[in-house]
Amino acid sequence: MLTGKLKNQVDEIWLEFHSGGLTNPISVIEQFTYLLFIRRLDEIHTSREKQALLLDASFDNPIFTTEQDSYRWSKFKNLDPEVMFDLVKDKVFPFIKTINGEDTSFAKHMADAIFMMPKATVLDRVVTLIDKIPMDDRDTKGDLYEYMLSKLQSSGTNGQFRTPRHIIQMMVEMTQPRLDGNKSDIICDPASGTCGFLMASEEYVRKQYQNELMRPENSAHFHKMMFNAYDFDQHMLRIGAMNLMLHGVEHPTVEYKDSLSDHGENNIRDKYTLILANPPFKGSVAYDELSPDLLTALGKSPKKTTPKAEKLEYDEDGELIEKNRKKGPTEKTELLFLALILRMLQPGGRAAVIVPDGVLFGSTKSHKEIRKTIIEDHRLDAVVSLPSGVFKPYAGVSTAILFFTKTNSGGTDHVWFYDMQADGFSLDDKRTPLVKGQELTTEADAIDTSLLQNNTPPSEHKNHTLNNIPDVLYRWKQRDNEAKRQRTEQSFTVPLAEIIANDYDLSLNRYKEVVYEEVQYDEPKVILERIKLLQQAMDKGISDLEKML
């Protein structure tokens, strides 16, 4: 956890960027990350150098050659500002763009990266401030980076739909990524953004499989195969790639890809064992841009529509008038991503996906078809309804998390529902922490894991009404006992037959029972008598005021 001092240091660096003219939060994070990355490379080089000296062995894997020694953070940080600026801009920055080789995925992301430091004095001050940050602990580096990303929350004009860290943490805890030889998970996020899901998974694996990670085969899997991300925003991909590398993942797969488009033989199938995602909401994609099998999964024809012959009209200047031209058919992105995730998963693979509530009860053919597929052809494990303010200040849309397993042979028996009403923060645009005295660096710290260590359900704890996440985790792990709970409670199970009878509707309100308390009112005569007494008191008050005039 970052201390107040470290957070103040980050805030001071952020202010230096801002005062230097770099105000876009995405750009600030990119430039900040480049410098952190440069410093980290020098630390790794120094560590390898010391290890070689200690073992009296040759230094075989240097990051910097003898000719590149001046590129090291420890060498240039004390240079004159103008000299440092030219060196970093013309030598060091081009060097880090191809650090793992010119043909690596990292180099591809960095190909159009731009060094945007406005002037030498700003670079000098920022380098001095970054150099003062203690980064010996890997957890500190991770928390530091996540604290920077949290600043995106206040940058509402940039269109970044950031998934809160505590929601990510809850989904990771519920899916429990594995690292155990040939049983190890291959994790993917097909709409990765800054790789928040992968970063949380990496932290979980390091914590839960500390000993297993020492085994060579597990270590190789962890660094080269376990973490996979796709997105079509190069800015996010660069931040995500460096995010994972700063967290200690040496060769993550972070690639530019429009996941929904048709890539022919390169379409990903049956590859991943765990997918965690928060796909884009409320978007729509034209049929002719989509992978045909995704449309088929939604019960639609994959054939491209041919527009009917139309009479073309031109204006006075000979320009074609487009006003009467009809748009081709489109499909909702949230439904397409569910079909995509099913295709990408291996049989037996698990998924946790955030969807807008419309996916749960939508009445179109596509909505019903994807729900039917997940429920009847695979295994739907759970539906966790989230509070409607979770994604504020970006949006107030109501959402839920679907947990399902790809089986290709059904398996849904009972579906577990949880009505999550509080997540530890106010559900307005300010998202103020509700639990008093709880020190937070990121939202993930709002989850009180100590409540999971005893046999008392967190729902009986005084803070449950402020944060339901500990109770979600507790009951998920003991969901075999949930069938006994009443539909009036926050969590319960619903049998498959009932869901089918309700046309595959997965909205919580379809199955939850609401108990209305009977309110007793006084007799009308009693109420009228009370009104008369109040009227008399008002008349007396007015009379007393008149006497004072």
XYZ file of C-alpha atoms in Angstrom, residues 7-521:
515
model
C 1.101 9.608 -3.074
C 2.174 13.191 -2.492
C 5.318 12.538 -4.552
C 3.223 11.200 -7.440
C 0.892 14.183 -7.175
C 3.893 16.518 -7.275
C 5.230 14.816 -10.427
C 1.766 15.002 -11.984
C 1.679 18.729 -11.228
C 5.073 19.218 -12.890
C 3.744 17.674 -16.087
C 0.621 19.801 -15.895
C 2.473 23.056 -15.263
C 4.824 22.195 -18.148
C 1.878 22.123 -20.548
C 1.106 18.372 -20.633
C -2.491 18.222 -19.376
C -4.029 15.140 -21.011
C -4.051 12.433 -18.284
C -3.400 9.644 -20.809
C -0.342 11.507 -22.139
C 0.921 12.218 -18.610
C 0.642 8.551 -17.663
C 2.434 7.508 -20.861
C 5.349 9.897 -20.322
C 5.492 9.041 -16.604
C 5.541 5.352 -17.508
C 8.323 5.752 -20.063
C 10.559 7.293 -17.386
C 9.636 4.637 -14.822
C 10.415 2.014 -17.432
C 13.813 3.569 -18.190
C 14.648 3.604 -14.495
C 13.467 0.001 -14.105
C 15.718 -1.163 -16.978
C 18.747 0.309 -15.224
C 17.746 -1.421 -11.960
C 17.456 -4.793 -13.741
C 20.795 -4.280 -15.490
C 22.473 -3.388 -12.182
C 20.933 -6.406 -10.444
C 22.186 -8.792 -13.155
C 25.610 -7.161 -13.043
C 25.884 -7.629 -9.264
C 24.703 -11.230 -9.488
C 27.369 -12.003 -12.095
C 30.047 -10.466 -9.867
C 28.776 -12.373 -6.829
C 28.860 -15.679 -8.685
C 32.148 -14.784 -10.384
C 30.447 -15.471 -13.700
C 30.429 -13.673 -17.029
C 27.815 -10.987 -17.545
C 25.981 -12.594 -20.456
C 22.624 -10.813 -20.581
C 23.176 -7.078 -20.211
C 20.368 -4.704 -21.119
C 22.808 -1.940 -22.023
C 25.945 -2.541 -24.038
C 29.196 -0.738 -23.259
C 28.379 1.799 -25.973
C 24.932 2.353 -24.419
C 26.185 2.880 -20.878
C 25.228 6.562 -20.996
C 21.596 5.541 -21.608
C 21.284 4.262 -18.044
C 19.173 6.201 -15.567
C 21.970 6.271 -12.995
C 24.280 7.848 -15.575
C 22.145 10.564 -17.118
C 20.046 11.665 -14.114
C 22.736 14.097 -12.905
C 23.557 15.609 -16.290
C 22.925 19.219 -17.231
C 19.190 19.569 -18.124
C 19.798 20.447 -21.781
C 22.299 17.601 -22.238
C 19.939 15.158 -20.494
C 16.993 16.292 -22.626
C 18.842 15.721 -25.906
C 20.209 12.353 -24.742
C 16.835 11.015 -23.588
C 14.971 12.346 -26.643
C 17.472 11.259 -29.294
C 19.077 8.141 -27.775
C 17.357 6.650 -24.719
C 13.756 6.904 -25.930
C 14.457 5.309 -29.344
C 16.387 2.595 -27.470
C 13.455 1.573 -25.217
C 11.140 1.372 -28.253
C 13.051 -1.734 -29.412
C 14.262 -3.048 -26.054
C 13.194 -6.669 -26.686
C 14.016 -6.592 -30.377
C 12.473 -4.813 -33.321
C 10.051 -7.647 -34.130
C 8.543 -8.103 -30.671
C 4.959 -7.195 -29.773
C 6.307 -4.591 -27.351
C 8.252 -2.891 -30.145
C 5.104 -2.820 -32.297
C 3.177 -0.994 -29.567
C 6.018 1.454 -29.115
C 6.448 2.112 -32.845
C 4.337 5.273 -32.821
C 5.148 6.289 -29.238
C 6.144 9.939 -28.939
C 8.445 11.592 -26.432
C 6.300 14.551 -25.393
C 8.317 16.182 -22.629
C 7.868 19.893 -23.406
C 11.274 21.208 -22.310
C 14.521 20.327 -20.576
C 13.651 21.970 -17.249
C 10.451 19.912 -16.913
C 12.318 16.666 -17.682
C 15.012 17.571 -15.154
C 12.497 18.228 -12.366
C 10.476 15.091 -13.144
C 13.586 12.858 -13.259
C 14.725 14.297 -9.911
C 11.334 13.606 -8.323
C 11.038 10.071 -9.769
C 14.542 9.278 -8.544
C 13.419 10.005 -4.964
C 10.644 7.399 -5.091
C 11.731 4.139 -3.388
C 10.824 1.317 -5.782
C 12.711 -1.661 -4.373
C 9.479 -3.480 -3.578
C 7.564 -4.942 -6.547
C 4.261 -4.294 -4.743
C 5.180 -0.631 -4.378
C 5.762 -0.384 -8.125
C 2.384 -1.964 -8.788
C 0.537 0.267 -6.349
C 2.365 3.305 -7.683
C 1.256 2.520 -11.211
C -2.310 1.770 -10.176
C -2.468 5.068 -8.296
C -1.518 6.842 -11.514
C -4.213 4.960 -13.425
C -6.764 5.893 -10.775
C -6.318 9.501 -11.878
C -8.130 8.562 -15.088
C -11.268 8.464 -12.949
C -11.295 12.257 -12.825
C -10.648 12.680 -16.541
C -14.206 12.308 -17.756
C -13.635 13.996 -21.126
C -11.196 11.355 -22.371
C -13.813 8.671 -22.897
C -11.956 6.095 -20.805
C -14.391 3.652 -19.185
C -12.226 2.458 -16.342
C -13.300 -0.634 -14.384
C -13.012 0.063 -10.632
C -10.191 -1.910 -9.053
C -12.331 -3.463 -6.293
C -14.785 -4.882 -8.851
C -11.848 -6.365 -10.782
C -10.437 -7.776 -7.546
C -13.773 -9.400 -6.682
C -14.010 -11.060 -10.109
C -10.435 -12.384 -9.846
C -11.062 -13.754 -6.348
C -14.181 -15.528 -7.607
C -12.505 -17.104 -10.656
C -9.252 -17.987 -8.814
C -6.576 -18.108 -11.566
C -4.352 -21.213 -11.316
C -0.628 -21.812 -11.749
C 0.022 -25.535 -11.503
C 1.898 -27.223 -14.343
C -0.411 -28.334 -17.153
C -3.398 -27.156 -15.102
C -2.222 -23.558 -15.264
C -4.616 -20.988 -16.648
C -4.127 -19.070 -19.881
C -5.843 -15.765 -19.133
C -7.189 -13.285 -21.670
C -8.978 -9.947 -21.796
C -10.282 -9.269 -25.342
C -11.039 -5.607 -24.532
C -8.088 -4.982 -22.246
C -7.657 -1.214 -21.954
C -4.868 -0.704 -19.407
C -4.801 -4.457 -18.538
C -6.393 -4.022 -15.117
C -7.850 -7.554 -15.113
C -4.517 -9.117 -16.059
C -2.644 -7.078 -13.474
C -5.023 -8.161 -10.710
C -4.706 -11.780 -11.895
C -0.913 -11.491 -11.807
C -1.036 -10.214 -8.234
C -3.384 -13.027 -7.208
C -1.159 -15.712 -8.757
C 2.004 -14.317 -7.151
C 0.294 -14.330 -3.756
C -1.431 -17.715 -3.968
C 1.271 -19.642 -5.865
C 4.469 -18.184 -4.448
C 6.196 -21.566 -4.121
C 4.886 -22.963 -7.416
C 6.236 -19.901 -9.225
C 9.770 -21.036 -8.322
C 9.445 -24.103 -10.561
C 10.994 -23.438 -14.008
C 8.015 -24.706 -16.025
C 5.573 -22.608 -14.006
C 7.805 -19.556 -14.219
C 8.087 -19.907 -18.003
C 4.298 -20.226 -18.325
C 3.756 -17.216 -16.047
C 6.086 -14.925 -17.994
C 5.352 -16.058 -21.566
C 1.891 -17.610 -21.890
C -0.365 -16.772 -18.967
C -1.342 -13.169 -19.707
C -2.925 -12.144 -23.007
C -4.579 -8.854 -23.936
C -6.186 -7.390 -27.052
C -7.429 -3.879 -27.771
C -7.686 -1.459 -30.709
C -6.440 1.611 -28.815
C -2.664 1.895 -29.159
C -2.385 4.309 -26.222
C -4.073 1.785 -23.933
C -1.976 -1.070 -25.314
C 1.286 0.742 -24.579
C 0.191 1.582 -21.059
C -1.065 -1.975 -20.534
C 2.137 -3.590 -21.830
C 4.368 -1.434 -19.653
C 1.969 -1.896 -16.752
C 2.448 -5.684 -16.891
C 6.206 -5.416 -17.443
C 6.561 -3.067 -14.465
C 4.635 -5.643 -12.440
C 7.249 -8.225 -13.337
C 5.673 -10.118 -16.254
C 8.530 -10.345 -18.734
C 6.804 -11.276 -22.014
C 3.027 -10.737 -21.868
C 1.021 -10.976 -25.083
C -0.464 -7.522 -25.598
C -1.616 -7.119 -29.199
C -3.519 -4.682 -31.379
C -6.679 -6.442 -32.564
C -10.264 -5.543 -33.319
C -11.567 -8.634 -31.602
C -14.987 -8.596 -33.291
C -13.755 -8.322 -36.874
C -13.311 -11.318 -39.133
C -9.661 -12.427 -39.258
C -10.342 -15.602 -41.240
C -8.010 -18.427 -40.261
C -6.519 -16.179 -37.575
C -9.763 -16.013 -35.605
C -9.005 -17.190 -32.067
C -10.779 -20.411 -31.067
C -10.577 -22.722 -28.044
C -7.413 -21.056 -26.767
C -7.948 -19.613 -23.282
C -8.950 -21.193 -19.991
C -10.007 -17.977 -18.229
C -11.412 -14.749 -19.669
C -12.042 -11.654 -17.569
C -13.558 -8.688 -19.363
C -15.575 -5.499 -19.268
C -16.468 -5.139 -22.973
C -17.703 -1.849 -24.465
C -21.348 -1.028 -23.727
C -24.028 0.357 -26.022
C -21.963 0.213 -29.189
C -23.043 -1.397 -32.431
C -21.068 -2.831 -35.320
C -22.138 -3.151 -38.973
C -22.751 -6.712 -40.176
C -20.224 -6.511 -42.982
C -17.405 -5.815 -40.471
C -18.125 -8.775 -38.214
C -16.821 -12.288 -37.995
C -19.657 -14.418 -39.476
C -19.606 -17.007 -36.693
C -20.401 -14.302 -34.123
C -23.570 -13.406 -36.006
C -24.487 -17.074 -36.283
C -24.086 -17.404 -32.499
C -26.678 -14.637 -32.113
C -29.114 -16.396 -34.431
C -28.491 -13.997 -37.320
C -27.525 -14.633 -40.930
C -23.849 -13.936 -41.565
C -24.527 -13.040 -45.177
C -23.629 -9.518 -46.106
C -26.658 -7.505 -47.017
C -26.806 -6.108 -50.542
C -28.540 -2.723 -50.650
C -31.436 -2.378 -53.028
C -30.978 -0.286 -56.118
C -31.785 3.282 -55.262
C -32.286 6.491 -57.149
C -29.299 8.735 -56.624
C -29.904 12.434 -56.086
C -27.366 15.221 -56.484
C -27.283 18.800 -55.236
C -26.583 21.933 -57.286
C -22.827 21.401 -57.051
C -23.070 17.833 -58.278
C -22.473 16.299 -54.810
C -24.277 13.075 -53.959
C -27.111 13.579 -51.457
C -26.839 10.915 -48.729
C -29.906 11.787 -46.643
C -32.129 9.035 -48.056
C -29.510 6.304 -47.996
C -30.353 3.584 -45.457
C -27.767 2.235 -43.063
C -26.957 -1.454 -43.064
C -27.998 -3.699 -40.155
C -25.891 -3.613 -36.997
C -25.491 -5.710 -33.838
C -24.813 -4.725 -30.223
C -21.209 -5.036 -29.079
C -22.050 -6.464 -25.650
C -23.825 -9.437 -27.263
C -21.081 -9.939 -29.832
C -18.428 -10.028 -27.122
C -20.284 -12.781 -25.259
C -20.322 -14.852 -28.469
C -16.642 -14.034 -29.012
C -15.700 -15.102 -25.470
C -17.457 -18.434 -25.919
C -15.468 -18.974 -29.118
C -12.145 -18.017 -27.506
C -12.553 -20.271 -24.450
C -11.309 -23.833 -24.330
C -13.891 -26.440 -23.304
C -13.864 -26.254 -19.511
C -12.737 -22.629 -19.615
C -14.276 -20.041 -17.292
C -15.379 -16.469 -17.844
C -16.433 -13.481 -15.762
C -17.888 -10.708 -17.912
C -19.488 -7.372 -16.994
C -22.609 -6.680 -19.071
C -25.310 -3.983 -19.067
C -28.596 -5.113 -17.545
C -30.247 -5.119 -20.973
C -28.330 -8.296 -21.792
C -30.148 -10.047 -18.953
C -33.711 -9.349 -20.074
C -33.555 -7.994 -23.661
C -36.330 -9.423 -25.809
C -34.693 -9.335 -29.250
C -33.746 -12.535 -31.033
C -30.045 -11.877 -30.414
C -30.528 -11.290 -26.678
C -32.528 -14.470 -26.223
C -30.246 -16.570 -28.406
C -27.010 -15.719 -26.537
C -28.678 -16.282 -23.139
C -30.110 -19.591 -24.318
C -26.696 -20.654 -25.642
C -24.904 -19.887 -22.384
C -27.603 -21.540 -20.264
C -28.393 -24.662 -22.322
C -25.214 -25.357 -24.327
C -22.787 -24.384 -21.562
C -23.026 -23.760 -17.805
C -24.140 -20.460 -16.341
C -22.791 -20.337 -12.800
C -23.839 -16.959 -11.409
C -25.332 -13.536 -12.002
C -24.097 -10.792 -9.673
C -26.155 -7.609 -9.983
C -24.020 -4.480 -9.409
C -25.219 -1.146 -7.971
C -26.117 1.318 -10.723
C -23.511 3.883 -9.623
C -20.470 1.609 -9.840
C -19.234 3.191 -13.078
C -19.857 6.799 -12.170
C -18.756 9.441 -13.046
C -18.585 7.838 -16.514
C -22.077 6.360 -16.621
C -24.945 5.431 -14.366
C -25.937 2.356 -16.363
C -27.041 -0.686 -14.374
C -24.746 -3.667 -14.852
C -24.213 -7.245 -13.776
C -21.429 -9.824 -13.900
C -22.039 -13.116 -15.679
C -19.961 -16.100 -14.532
C -20.091 -19.049 -16.910
C -18.136 -22.130 -18.017
C -17.798 -23.365 -21.589
C -18.806 -27.027 -21.720
C -20.359 -27.544 -25.195
C -22.694 -30.014 -23.463
C -24.805 -27.979 -21.053
C -24.508 -28.391 -17.311
C -26.561 -25.522 -15.908
C -28.488 -26.867 -12.937
C -29.033 -23.934 -10.603
C -27.948 -20.324 -11.175
C -26.695 -18.306 -8.206
C -27.941 -14.723 -7.961
C -26.574 -11.983 -5.711
C -28.224 -8.589 -5.310
C -25.213 -6.368 -4.601
C -26.469 -3.045 -3.246
C -23.270 -1.363 -1.984
C -19.599 -1.516 -2.994
C -17.940 0.599 -0.302
C -18.288 3.925 -2.122
C -21.066 6.446 -2.564
C -23.058 5.820 -5.724
C -22.848 9.400 -6.981
C -20.279 11.114 -9.212
C -17.932 11.744 -6.256
C -17.634 8.017 -5.316
C -16.645 8.863 -1.739
C -15.370 5.975 0.470
C -18.067 5.015 2.982
C -16.157 2.987 5.587
C -14.565 5.432 7.993
C -10.949 5.019 9.075
C -10.079 2.691 6.182
C -6.853 3.747 4.458
C -7.158 3.412 0.684
C -4.539 3.585 -2.037
C -6.748 2.008 -4.681
C -10.376 0.891 -4.557
C -9.232 -2.711 -4.004
C -8.202 -1.793 -0.467
C -11.883 -1.222 0.314
C -12.405 -5.016 0.453
C -12.009 -6.076 4.084
C -10.580 -9.583 3.603
C -10.398 -10.140 7.382
C -14.161 -10.744 7.287
C -13.534 -13.910 5.237
C -11.344 -15.514 7.885
C -14.119 -16.613 10.260
C -17.359 -18.574 10.056
C -19.622 -15.565 10.550
C -21.092 -14.287 7.273
C -19.906 -10.746 6.491
C -23.590 -9.826 6.045
C -23.817 -9.838 9.834
C -20.980 -7.313 10.159
C -21.812 -3.677 10.853
C -20.203 -2.494 7.595
C -22.166 -4.849 5.361
C -24.679 -2.175 4.385
C -21.737 -0.044 3.188
C -19.869 -2.768 1.277
C -21.358 -6.085 0.124
C -18.218 -7.408 -1.618
C -16.884 -9.457 1.358
C -20.298 -11.151 1.592
C -20.306 -11.863 -2.153
C -16.923 -13.611 -1.838
C -17.969 -15.476 1.305
C -21.212 -16.839 -0.122
C -19.686 -17.629 -3.514
C -17.217 -19.998 -1.847
C -20.057 -21.640 0.081
C -22.716 -21.484 -2.602
C -23.620 -25.150 -2.148
C -25.544 -23.936 0.916
C -27.253 -21.104 -0.931
C -30.152 -23.270 -2.134
C -31.580 -23.057 1.382
C -31.857 -19.272 1.291
C -35.124 -17.501 0.645
C -35.784 -15.355 -2.414
C -36.229 -12.376 -0.097
C -32.510 -12.452 0.829
C -29.611 -10.870 -1.057
C -28.419 -14.165 -2.533
C -30.277 -17.270 -3.620
C -30.324 -19.912 -6.344
C -32.832 -20.415 -9.156
C -33.344 -23.820 -10.852
C -32.813 -24.182 -14.597
C -36.437 -25.115 -15.292
C -37.691 -21.839 -13.823
C -35.264 -19.794 -15.921
C -36.341 -21.587 -19.108
C -40.002 -21.029 -18.188
C -39.236 -17.309 -17.958
C -37.830 -17.213 -21.514
C -34.214 -17.272 -20.250
C -34.703 -13.985 -18.387
C -31.736 -13.426 -16.045
C -32.810 -10.175 -14.402
C -32.679 -10.447 -10.623
C -36.076 -8.771 -10.149
C -37.716 -11.593 -12.099
C -36.903 -14.033 -9.279
C -36.351 -11.942 -6.159
C -39.293 -11.706 -3.775
C -39.930 -8.353 -2.151
C -41.627 -8.291 1.235
C -43.783 -5.245 1.746
C -44.361 -4.212 5.344
C -47.961 -3.484 6.161
C -48.375 0.096 7.304
C -51.038 0.858 9.894
C -52.771 4.230 9.532
